[in-house]
PDB file of C-alpha atoms in Angstrom:
ATOM      1  CA  MET A  15     -34.353  51.375 -53.500  1.00  0.00           C
ATOM      2  CA  VAL A  16     -34.092  48.922 -56.363  1.00  0.00           C
ATOM      3  CA  LEU A  17     -34.496  50.251 -59.893  1.00  0.00           C
ATOM      4  CA  LEU A  18     -35.953  47.809 -62.410  1.00  0.00           C
ATOM      5  CA  LEU A  19     -34.914  48.028 -66.047  1.00  0.00           C
ATOM      6  CA  GLY A  20     -36.407  46.249 -69.025  1.00  0.00           C
ATOM      7  CA  LEU A  21     -33.537  44.674 -70.951  1.00  0.00           C
ATOM      8  CA  SER A  22     -33.886  43.202 -74.395  1.00  0.00           C
ATOM      9  CA  GLY A  23     -31.378  40.671 -75.529  1.00  0.00           C
ATOM     10  CA  CYS A  24     -30.479  37.009 -75.597  1.00  0.00           C
ATOM     11  CA  GLY A  25     -33.708  36.112 -77.330  1.00  0.00           C
ATOM     12  CA  ALA A  26     -36.034  37.430 -74.624  1.00  0.00           C
ATOM     13  CA  ASP A  27     -37.045  40.545 -72.735  1.00  0.00           C
ATOM     14  CA  VAL A  28     -35.664  40.479 -69.248  1.00  0.00           C
ATOM     15  CA  GLU A  29     -36.395  42.676 -66.248  1.00  0.00           C
ATOM     16  CA  ILE A  30     -33.406  43.076 -63.964  1.00  0.00           C
ATOM     17  CA  ALA A  31     -32.694  44.972 -60.787  1.00  0.00           C
ATOM     18  CA  VAL A  32     -29.853  47.409 -61.284  1.00  0.00           C
ATOM     19  CA  GLY A  33     -27.492  47.353 -58.354  1.00  0.00           C
ATOM     20  CA  ARG A  34     -28.909  44.137 -56.899  1.00  0.00           C
ATOM     21  CA  MET A  35     -26.218  41.959 -55.402  1.00  0.00           C
ATOM     22  CA  ASN A  36     -25.688  38.603 -57.055  1.00  0.00           C
ATOM     23  CA  PRO A  37     -25.703  35.683 -54.617  1.00  0.00           C
ATOM     24  CA  ALA A  38     -22.057  34.713 -54.224  1.00  0.00           C
ATOM     25  CA  SER A  39     -20.987  31.095 -54.129  1.00  0.00           C
ATOM     26  CA  ALA A  40     -17.985  30.198 -52.029  1.00  0.00           C
ATOM     27  CA  ALA A  41     -14.664  30.488 -53.806  1.00  0.00           C
ATOM     28  CA  SER A  42     -11.382  29.688 -52.192  1.00  0.00           C
ATOM     29  CA  VAL A  43      -7.700  30.434 -52.590  1.00  0.00           C
ATOM     30  CA  SER A  44      -5.811  27.429 -53.879  1.00  0.00           C
ATOM     31  CA  GLY A  45      -3.052  26.404 -56.221  1.00  0.00           C
ATOM     32  CA  GLY A  46      -3.350  26.040 -59.967  1.00  0.00           C
ATOM     33  CA  GLU A  47      -3.307  23.249 -62.464  1.00  0.00           C
ATOM     34  CA  ALA A  48      -1.264  20.161 -61.906  1.00  0.00           C
ATOM     35  CA  GLY A  49       1.828  20.054 -64.074  1.00  0.00           C
ATOM     36  CA  SER A  50       1.068  19.641 -67.721  1.00  0.00           C
ATOM     37  CA  GLY A  51      -2.470  18.773 -66.720  1.00  0.00           C
ATOM     38  CA  GLY A  52      -4.094  15.797 -65.077  1.00  0.00           C
ATOM     39  CA  GLU A  53      -4.924  14.892 -61.540  1.00  0.00           C
ATOM     40  CA  ALA A  54      -3.828  16.497 -58.308  1.00  0.00           C
ATOM     41  CA  GLY A  55      -0.349  15.777 -57.151  1.00  0.00           C
ATOM     42  CA  SER A  56       1.274  15.700 -60.570  1.00  0.00           C
ATOM     43  CA  GLY A  57       2.624  19.179 -60.487  1.00  0.00           C
ATOM     44  CA  GLY A  58       1.059  22.560 -61.314  1.00  0.00           C
ATOM     45  CA  GLU A  59      -0.683  25.239 -63.342  1.00  0.00           C
ATOM     46  CA  ALA A  60      -0.381  27.828 -60.602  1.00  0.00           C
ATOM     47  CA  GLY A  61      -2.497  30.729 -59.565  1.00  0.00           C
ATOM     48  CA  SER A  62      -4.353  32.410 -56.783  1.00  0.00           C
ATOM     49  CA  GLY A  63      -7.969  31.721 -56.050  1.00  0.00           C
ATOM     50  CA  GLY A  64     -10.810  34.175 -56.354  1.00  0.00           C
ATOM     51  CA  GLU A  65     -12.965  35.552 -53.627  1.00  0.00           C
ATOM     52  CA  ALA A  66     -16.709  35.355 -53.671  1.00  0.00           C
ATOM     53  CA  GLY A  67     -18.332  38.636 -54.570  1.00  0.00           C
ATOM     54  CA  SER A  68     -21.332  40.399 -55.970  1.00  0.00           C
ATOM     55  CA  GLY A  69     -22.345  41.050 -59.526  1.00  0.00           C
ATOM     56  CA  GLY A  70     -22.792  44.329 -61.274  1.00  0.00           C
ATOM     57  CA  GLY A  71     -19.283  45.703 -60.820  1.00  0.00           C
ATOM     58  CA  GLY A  72     -16.484  46.354 -63.249  1.00  0.00           C
ATOM     59  CA  GLY A  73     -13.895  48.823 -64.403  1.00  0.00           C
ATOM     60  CA  ASN A  74     -14.010  51.509 -67.042  1.00  0.00           C
ATOM     61  CA  GLY A  75     -14.299  48.882 -69.754  1.00  0.00           C
ATOM     62  CA  THR A  76     -17.308  47.155 -68.220  1.00  0.00           C
ATOM     63  CA  ILE A  77     -20.578  47.414 -70.134  1.00  0.00           C
ATOM     64  CA  SER A  78     -23.372  48.480 -67.778  1.00  0.00           C
ATOM     65  CA  CYS A  79     -26.727  46.751 -67.416  1.00  0.00           C
ATOM     66  CA  ASP A  80     -28.681  49.281 -69.452  1.00  0.00           C
ATOM     67  CA  VAL A  81     -26.579  48.439 -72.509  1.00  0.00           C
ATOM     68  CA  PHE A  82     -26.650  44.866 -73.773  1.00  0.00           C
ATOM     69  CA  PRO A  83     -24.445  44.494 -76.853  1.00  0.00           C
ATOM     70  CA  SER A  84     -24.740  41.770 -79.418  1.00  0.00           C
ATOM     71  CA  PRO A  85     -22.053  39.111 -79.243  1.00  0.00           C
ATOM     72  CA  THR A  86     -19.298  39.231 -81.818  1.00  0.00           C
ATOM     73  CA  HIS A  87     -19.538  35.437 -82.232  1.00  0.00           C
ATOM     74  CA  ARG A  88     -22.471  33.138 -81.452  1.00  0.00           C
ATOM     75  CA  TYR A  89     -22.716  29.378 -81.787  1.00  0.00           C
ATOM     76  CA  THR A  90     -26.043  27.620 -81.148  1.00  0.00           C
ATOM     77  CA  PHE A  91     -24.966  24.152 -82.363  1.00  0.00           C
ATOM     78  CA  ASP A  92     -27.929  23.828 -84.697  1.00  0.00           C
ATOM     79  CA  GLY A  93     -28.209  21.464 -87.631  1.00  0.00           C
ATOM     80  CA  VAL A  94     -26.299  18.269 -88.329  1.00  0.00           C
ATOM     81  CA  GLY A  95     -22.804  17.349 -89.418  1.00  0.00           C
ATOM     82  CA  ASP A  96     -19.388  18.434 -88.232  1.00  0.00           C
ATOM     83  CA  VAL A  97     -19.466  22.202 -88.818  1.00  0.00           C
ATOM     84  CA  VAL A  98     -20.324  24.549 -85.944  1.00  0.00           C
ATOM     85  CA  ALA A  99     -21.734  27.704 -87.525  1.00  0.00           C
ATOM     86  CA  ASP A 100     -21.009  31.171 -86.167  1.00  0.00           C
ATOM     87  CA  LEU A 101     -24.333  32.947 -86.651  1.00  0.00           C
ATOM     88  CA  ILE A 102     -22.829  36.437 -86.328  1.00  0.00           C
ATOM     89  CA  GLY A 103     -19.121  36.641 -87.038  1.00  0.00           C
ATOM     90  CA  GLY A 104     -18.698  34.009 -89.740  1.00  0.00           C
ATOM     91  CA  ALA A 105     -16.015  32.183 -87.745  1.00  0.00           C
ATOM     92  CA  ASP A 106     -17.300  28.646 -88.239  1.00  0.00           C
ATOM     93  CA  GLY A 107     -15.652  25.831 -86.312  1.00  0.00           C
ATOM     94  CA  ALA A 108     -14.979  22.158 -87.042  1.00  0.00           C
ATOM     95  CA  ILE A 109     -15.972  19.232 -84.821  1.00  0.00           C
ATOM     96  CA  LEU A 110     -13.126  16.737 -84.542  1.00  0.00           C
ATOM     97  CA  GLY A 111     -12.835  13.264 -83.062  1.00  0.00           C
ATOM     98  CA  GLY A 112     -16.015  11.787 -84.501  1.00  0.00           C
ATOM     99  CA  ALA A 113     -18.745  13.807 -82.764  1.00  0.00           C
ATOM    100  CA  SER A 114     -21.428  15.595 -84.759  1.00  0.00           C
ATOM    101  CA  LEU A 115     -24.361  17.915 -84.240  1.00  0.00           C
ATOM    102  CA  ASP A 116     -27.485  16.053 -83.158  1.00  0.00           C
ATOM    103  CA  GLY A 117     -30.045  18.080 -85.099  1.00  0.00           C
ATOM    104  CA  GLY A 118     -31.691  19.245 -81.894  1.00  0.00           C
ATOM    105  CA  GLY A 119     -29.632  22.335 -81.153  1.00  0.00           C
ATOM    106  CA  GLY A 120     -26.850  20.727 -79.168  1.00  0.00           C
ATOM    107  CA  LEU A 121     -23.438  19.122 -79.390  1.00  0.00           C
ATOM    108  CA  THR A 122     -22.369  16.194 -77.219  1.00  0.00           C
ATOM    109  CA  LEU A 123     -18.668  15.396 -76.786  1.00  0.00           C
ATOM    110  CA  ASP A 124     -17.625  11.925 -75.620  1.00  0.00           C
ATOM    111  CA  GLY A 125     -14.808  12.855 -73.232  1.00  0.00           C
ATOM    112  CA  VAL A 126     -12.365  10.641 -75.143  1.00  0.00           C
ATOM    113  CA  ASP A 127     -11.170  12.524 -78.219  1.00  0.00           C
ATOM    114  CA  ASP A 128     -14.001  14.823 -79.348  1.00  0.00           C
ATOM    115  CA  TYR A 129     -13.491  18.576 -79.438  1.00  0.00           C
ATOM    116  CA  VAL A 130     -14.344  21.693 -81.455  1.00  0.00           C
ATOM    117  CA  ASP A 131     -11.626  23.641 -83.237  1.00  0.00           C
ATOM    118  CA  LEU A 132     -12.716  27.264 -83.666  1.00  0.00           C
ATOM    119  CA  PRO A 133     -10.774  29.662 -85.909  1.00  0.00           C
ATOM    120  CA  ALA A 134      -7.689  31.394 -84.552  1.00  0.00           C
ATOM    121  CA  GLY A 135      -7.827  35.065 -83.613  1.00  0.00           C
ATOM    122  CA  LEU A 136     -11.236  35.277 -81.928  1.00  0.00           C
ATOM    123  CA  LEU A 137      -9.638  37.502 -79.270  1.00  0.00           C
ATOM    124  CA  ALA A 138      -7.485  39.492 -81.687  1.00  0.00           C
ATOM    125  CA  GLY A 139      -7.834  43.255 -81.358  1.00  0.00           C
ATOM    126  CA  LEU A 140      -9.931  43.054 -78.172  1.00  0.00           C
ATOM    127  CA  ARG A 141      -9.088  44.769 -74.898  1.00  0.00           C
ATOM    128  CA  ASP A 142     -12.038  43.163 -73.079  1.00  0.00           C
ATOM    129  CA  VAL A 143     -13.963  39.944 -73.643  1.00  0.00           C
ATOM    130  CA  THR A 144     -16.812  37.951 -72.152  1.00  0.00           C
ATOM    131  CA  VAL A 145     -16.997  34.265 -73.055  1.00  0.00           C
ATOM    132  CA  MET A 146     -20.341  32.752 -72.071  1.00  0.00           C
ATOM    133  CA  VAL A 147     -21.374  29.133 -72.535  1.00  0.00           C
ATOM    134  CA  TRP A 148     -24.350  26.947 -71.665  1.00  0.00           C
ATOM    135  CA  VAL A 149     -23.123  23.444 -70.964  1.00  0.00           C
ATOM    136  CA  ALA A 150     -23.955  20.206 -69.132  1.00  0.00           C
ATOM    137  CA  ARG A 151     -21.093  18.111 -67.805  1.00  0.00           C
ATOM    138  CA  ASP A 152     -21.057  14.320 -68.131  1.00  0.00           C
ATOM    139  CA  GLY A 153     -18.471  13.294 -65.540  1.00  0.00           C
ATOM    140  CA  GLY A 154     -14.745  13.083 -66.220  1.00  0.00           C
ATOM    141  CA  GLY A 155     -11.575  13.929 -64.333  1.00  0.00           C
ATOM    142  CA  ALA A 156      -9.778  17.114 -63.355  1.00  0.00           C
ATOM    143  CA  TYR A 157      -8.856  19.983 -65.664  1.00  0.00           C
ATOM    144  CA  LEU A 158     -10.955  18.978 -68.622  1.00  0.00           C
ATOM    145  CA  ARG A 159     -11.824  22.061 -70.640  1.00  0.00           C
ATOM    146  CA  ILE A 160     -15.143  23.698 -71.380  1.00  0.00           C
ATOM    147  CA  ILE A 161     -13.194  26.314 -73.328  1.00  0.00           C
ATOM    148  CA  ASP A 162      -9.460  26.766 -73.876  1.00  0.00           C
ATOM    149  CA  PHE A 163      -8.409  29.698 -76.062  1.00  0.00           C
ATOM    150  CA  GLY A 164      -4.643  29.991 -76.381  1.00  0.00           C
ATOM    151  CA  VAL A 165      -1.530  28.255 -77.606  1.00  0.00           C
ATOM    152  CA  ALA A 166       0.584  25.304 -76.491  1.00  0.00           C
ATOM    153  CA  SER A 167       4.328  24.707 -76.577  1.00  0.00           C
ATOM    154  CA  GLY A 168       3.743  22.692 -79.746  1.00  0.00           C
ATOM    155  CA  GLY A 169       2.251  25.700 -81.529  1.00  0.00           C
ATOM    156  CA  GLU A 170      -0.898  25.622 -83.611  1.00  0.00           C
ATOM    157  CA  ASP A 171      -2.696  22.257 -83.824  1.00  0.00           C
ATOM    158  CA  PRO A 172      -0.072  20.354 -81.779  1.00  0.00           C
ATOM    159  CA  VAL A 173       0.212  16.597 -82.162  1.00  0.00           C
ATOM    160  CA  GLU A 174      -1.539  14.789 -79.337  1.00  0.00           C
ATOM    161  CA  GLY A 175       0.748  12.686 -77.172  1.00  0.00           C
ATOM    162  CA  GLU A 176       3.858  14.842 -77.523  1.00  0.00           C
ATOM    163  CA  GLY A 177       3.488  16.290 -74.029  1.00  0.00           C
ATOM    164  CA  GLY A 178       2.734  19.887 -74.919  1.00  0.00           C
ATOM    165  CA  VAL A 179       1.898  22.448 -72.242  1.00  0.00           C
ATOM    166  CA  GLY A 180      -0.028  25.691 -72.408  1.00  0.00           C
ATOM    167  CA  THR A 181       2.044  28.825 -72.872  1.00  0.00           C
ATOM    168  CA  SER A 182      -0.807  31.361 -72.949  1.00  0.00           C
ATOM    169  CA  TYR A 183      -4.528  30.760 -72.517  1.00  0.00           C
ATOM    170  CA  LEU A 184      -7.987  31.751 -71.334  1.00  0.00           C
ATOM    171  CA  VAL A 185      -9.725  28.725 -69.815  1.00  0.00           C
ATOM    172  CA  ILE A 186     -12.939  27.565 -68.169  1.00  0.00           C
ATOM    173  CA  THR A 187     -12.737  24.138 -66.506  1.00  0.00           C
ATOM    174  CA  PRO A 188     -15.563  22.473 -64.553  1.00  0.00           C
ATOM    175  CA  SER A 189     -13.227  20.842 -62.019  1.00  0.00           C
ATOM    176  CA  THR A 190      -9.709  20.893 -60.623  1.00  0.00           C
ATOM    177  CA  GLY A 191      -7.476  18.439 -58.817  1.00  0.00           C
ATOM    178  CA  PHE A 192      -7.167  20.528 -55.685  1.00  0.00           C
ATOM    179  CA  GLU A 193      -9.161  20.649 -52.465  1.00  0.00           C
ATOM    180  CA  VAL A 194     -11.392  23.262 -54.057  1.00  0.00           C
ATOM    181  CA  ARG A 195     -12.394  21.033 -56.959  1.00  0.00           C
ATOM    182  CA  GLY A 196     -15.100  23.032 -58.661  1.00  0.00           C
ATOM    183  CA  VAL A 197     -15.494  25.221 -61.723  1.00  0.00           C
ATOM    184  CA  SER A 198     -12.489  27.467 -62.332  1.00  0.00           C
ATOM    185  CA  ALA A 199     -11.177  30.154 -64.664  1.00  0.00           C
ATOM    186  CA  LEU A 200      -7.510  30.291 -65.670  1.00  0.00           C
ATOM    187  CA  ALA A 201      -5.650  32.910 -67.674  1.00  0.00           C
ATOM    188  CA  SER A 202      -1.974  33.334 -68.487  1.00  0.00           C
ATOM    189  CA  ASP A 203       0.401  35.106 -70.829  1.00  0.00           C
ATOM    190  CA  SER A 204       3.390  32.980 -69.783  1.00  0.00           C
ATOM    191  CA  GLY A 205       2.319  29.444 -68.925  1.00  0.00           C
ATOM    192  CA  VAL A 206       2.224  28.132 -65.370  1.00  0.00           C
ATOM    193  CA  VAL A 207       4.444  30.878 -63.965  1.00  0.00           C
ATOM    194  CA  GLY A 208       2.146  33.725 -64.994  1.00  0.00           C
ATOM    195  CA  GLU A 209      -1.195  32.030 -64.385  1.00  0.00           C
ATOM    196  CA  VAL A 210      -4.112  33.823 -62.738  1.00  0.00           C
ATOM    197  CA  ALA A 211      -6.715  31.429 -61.351  1.00  0.00           C
ATOM    198  CA  ILE A 212     -10.169  31.575 -59.783  1.00  0.00           C
ATOM    199  CA  HIS A 213     -11.214  28.326 -58.084  1.00  0.00           C
ATOM    200  CA  ALA A 214     -14.732  27.773 -56.726  1.00  0.00           C
ATOM    201  CA  GLU A 215     -16.769  25.027 -55.037  1.00  0.00           C
ATOM    202  CA  PRO A 216     -19.513  24.079 -57.561  1.00  0.00           C
ATOM    203  CA  THR A 217     -18.521  21.070 -59.702  1.00  0.00           C
ATOM    204  CA  LEU A 218     -21.301  20.937 -62.348  1.00  0.00           C
ATOM    205  CA  ASP A 219     -21.726  17.258 -61.445  1.00  0.00           C
ATOM    206  CA  ASP A 220     -25.530  17.385 -61.406  1.00  0.00           C
ATOM    207  CA  GLY A 221     -25.905  16.772 -65.146  1.00  0.00           C
ATOM    208  CA  GLU A 222     -27.976  19.946 -65.563  1.00  0.00           C
ATOM    209  CA  VAL A 223     -27.344  22.728 -68.081  1.00  0.00           C
ATOM    210  CA  HIS A 224     -25.446  25.630 -66.523  1.00  0.00           C
ATOM    211  CA  GLN A 225     -24.319  29.021 -67.770  1.00  0.00           C
ATOM    212  CA  VAL A 226     -20.622  29.633 -67.152  1.00  0.00           C
ATOM    213  CA  ALA A 227     -18.981  32.926 -68.097  1.00  0.00           C
ATOM    214  CA  VAL A 228     -15.492  34.375 -67.846  1.00  0.00           C
ATOM    215  CA  VAL A 229     -14.979  38.138 -68.120  1.00  0.00           C
ATOM    216  CA  PHE A 230     -11.588  39.656 -68.928  1.00  0.00           C
ATOM    217  CA  ASP A 231     -11.838  43.372 -68.165  1.00  0.00           C
ATOM    218  CA  GLY A 232      -8.779  45.060 -69.630  1.00  0.00           C
ATOM    219  CA  ALA A 233      -9.588  48.508 -68.259  1.00  0.00           C
ATOM    220  CA  ALA A 234     -10.005  47.231 -64.698  1.00  0.00           C
ATOM    221  CA  ALA A 235      -7.263  44.612 -65.186  1.00  0.00           C
ATOM    222  CA  THR A 236      -9.421  41.860 -63.699  1.00  0.00           C
ATOM    223  CA  LEU A 237     -10.578  38.346 -64.486  1.00  0.00           C
ATOM    224  CA  ALA A 238     -14.029  37.309 -63.233  1.00  0.00           C
ATOM    225  CA  LEU A 239     -15.894  33.995 -63.202  1.00  0.00           C
ATOM    226  CA  TYR A 240     -19.682  33.540 -63.132  1.00  0.00           C
ATOM    227  CA  LEU A 241     -21.937  30.515 -62.723  1.00  0.00           C
ATOM    228  CA  ASP A 242     -25.655  30.774 -63.498  1.00  0.00           C
ATOM    229  CA  GLY A 243     -25.490  34.562 -63.273  1.00  0.00           C
ATOM    230  CA  ALA A 244     -23.707  34.671 -59.905  1.00  0.00           C
ATOM    231  CA  LEU A 245     -20.170  35.943 -59.455  1.00  0.00           C
ATOM    232  CA  LEU A 246     -17.888  33.244 -58.059  1.00  0.00           C
ATOM    233  CA  GLY A 247     -14.740  35.354 -57.857  1.00  0.00           C
ATOM    234  CA  SER A 248     -12.535  38.016 -59.369  1.00  0.00           C
ATOM    235  CA  GLU A 249      -8.757  38.358 -59.530  1.00  0.00           C
ATOM    236  CA  PRO A 250      -6.362  41.101 -60.708  1.00  0.00           C
ATOM    237  CA  VAL A 251      -4.546  40.448 -63.977  1.00  0.00           C
ATOM    238  CA  GLY A 252      -1.125  41.870 -64.749  1.00  0.00           C
ATOM    239  CA  PHE A 253      -1.205  41.464 -68.528  1.00  0.00           C
ATOM    240  CA  ALA A 254      -3.353  42.576 -71.441  1.00  0.00           C
ATOM    241  CA  LEU A 255      -5.787  40.327 -73.289  1.00  0.00           C
ATOM    242  CA  SER A 256      -3.624  40.803 -76.377  1.00  0.00           C
ATOM    243  CA  ALA A 257      -0.862  38.838 -74.626  1.00  0.00           C
ATOM    244  CA  ILE A 258      -2.935  35.664 -75.022  1.00  0.00           C
ATOM    245  CA  GLN A 259      -2.049  34.088 -78.377  1.00  0.00           C
ATOM    246  CA  ASP A 260      -5.332  32.438 -79.278  1.00  0.00           C
ATOM    247  CA  VAL A 261      -4.287  30.216 -82.166  1.00  0.00           C
ATOM    248  CA  ASN A 262      -5.856  27.066 -80.684  1.00  0.00           C
ATOM    249  CA  ASN A 263      -9.418  28.038 -79.769  1.00  0.00           C
ATOM    250  CA  TRP A 264     -10.894  24.804 -78.494  1.00  0.00           C
ATOM    251  CA  LEU A 265     -14.049  23.516 -76.873  1.00  0.00           C
ATOM    252  CA  GLY A 266     -13.380  20.293 -74.994  1.00  0.00           C
ATOM    253  CA  ARG A 267      -9.588  20.066 -75.422  1.00  0.00           C
ATOM    254  CA  SER A 268      -6.747  21.495 -73.312  1.00  0.00           C
ATOM    255  CA  GLN A 269      -3.491  23.162 -74.324  1.00  0.00           C
ATOM    256  CA  PHE A 270      -1.954  20.841 -71.703  1.00  0.00           C
ATOM    257  CA  ASP A 271      -1.613  17.486 -73.448  1.00  0.00           C
ATOM    258  CA  ALA A 272      -2.005  15.421 -70.269  1.00  0.00           C
ATOM    259  CA  ASP A 273      -5.412  16.891 -69.418  1.00  0.00           C
ATOM    260  CA  PRO A 274      -8.521  14.822 -70.243  1.00  0.00           C
ATOM    261  CA  TYR A 275     -11.084  15.774 -72.866  1.00  0.00           C
ATOM    262  CA  PHE A 276     -14.437  17.237 -71.821  1.00  0.00           C
ATOM    263  CA  GLY A 277     -17.469  14.987 -71.906  1.00  0.00           C
ATOM    264  CA  GLY A 278     -20.856  16.677 -72.024  1.00  0.00           C
ATOM    265  CA  ARG A 279     -23.286  18.768 -74.021  1.00  0.00           C
ATOM    266  CA  TYR A 280     -22.982  22.340 -75.355  1.00  0.00           C
ATOM    267  CA  ASP A 281     -26.177  24.318 -75.948  1.00  0.00           C
ATOM    268  CA  GLU A 282     -24.740  27.730 -76.830  1.00  0.00           C
ATOM    269  CA  LEU A 283     -21.505  29.718 -76.866  1.00  0.00           C
ATOM    270  CA  ARG A 284     -21.305  33.513 -77.065  1.00  0.00           C
ATOM    271  CA  ILE A 285     -18.250  35.726 -77.272  1.00  0.00           C
ATOM    272  CA  TYR A 286     -18.750  39.418 -76.499  1.00  0.00           C
ATOM    273  CA  GLY A 287     -16.099  41.971 -77.368  1.00  0.00           C
ATOM    274  CA  GLU A 288     -16.854  43.784 -74.104  1.00  0.00           C
ATOM    275  CA  ALA A 289     -16.596  43.091 -70.385  1.00  0.00           C
ATOM    276  CA  LEU A 290     -20.218  42.537 -69.378  1.00  0.00           C
ATOM    277  CA  ALA A 291     -21.286  43.738 -65.937  1.00  0.00           C
ATOM    278  CA  GLY A 292     -22.447  41.133 -63.445  1.00  0.00           C
ATOM    279  CA  CYS A 293     -26.103  42.106 -63.734  1.00  0.00           C
ATOM    280  CA  ALA A 294     -25.903  41.683 -67.534  1.00  0.00           C
ATOM    281  CA  VAL A 295     -24.445  38.181 -67.117  1.00  0.00           C
ATOM    282  CA  GLU A 296     -27.294  37.452 -64.708  1.00  0.00           C
ATOM    283  CA  ALA A 297     -29.855  38.792 -67.176  1.00  0.00           C
ATOM    284  CA  ALA A 298     -28.467  36.488 -69.879  1.00  0.00           C
ATOM    285  CA  TRP A 299     -28.745  33.535 -67.494  1.00  0.00           C
ATOM    286  CA  ASN A 300     -32.343  34.418 -66.668  1.00  0.00           C
ATOM    287  CA  ALA A 301     -33.210  34.675 -70.372  1.00  0.00           C
ATOM    288  CA  GLY A 302     -31.452  31.418 -71.207  1.00  0.00           C
ATOM    289  CA  PRO A 303     -29.807  30.319 -74.435  1.00  0.00           C
ATOM    290  CA  ASP A 304     -31.437  31.327 -77.705  1.00  0.00           C
ATOM    291  CA  ARG A 305     -33.157  28.344 -79.213  1.00  0.00           C
ATOM    292  CA  PRO A 306     -34.196  28.022 -82.864  1.00  0.00           C
TER     293      PRO A 306
END
């Protein structure tokens, strides 16, 4: 029997089936990021791949589908100019590299040097987190970053071109340099050596807007990756979220200096201070981003 619940949130009322299995896309076990970034064959951010699974699960810290909390930070990329407003938490970000808001509720980055610098400490004090973003990719190489919250060997705001590498991070990338080249989640408290990775098949190369979400469940000690409401994979994590030093919280730029910048459009970013259950991530996808 499937129990239907009315769920309010994300700008719309959504009816979801509690306990319904999310369709699982194929996810494979493969190595991690190449060296200090870049294409395959240049060395390695390492990690194990995730296995395809179903939504709706989670550990003791997971928020169930009958509770849909408000995000702690929400960015809808409204207005014009070079300031990305946080509509909830007051943690406004700056657009760097020459890009600007288009006045239509979106931000387009050029894939050359544009990125968003959000304030440090967005993960501070959290045991669990869900980072959810609606984004459309516009080509580009391997290991460009949709989000990269962490720190590099060069510290806060490292100088580009000095060859810095990530030392701790929480990452969503739309593509890798390995045989499984699709969307991936990476997390580490100790650079390449300690990296946990989930690699999946979808590449986001269709130019359409997709919802991508990463869930760090501290109680269950797992990392999970979702695409358009479906769970792509989950991996055990041997460190706490607090071990990630999020002083460089970036959209479009990597802690690994050799990685390319992200080119594409952002429609919305939400950060929840809880580990959302799979059916809640699916409900948010069905409702879509909140538009002005």
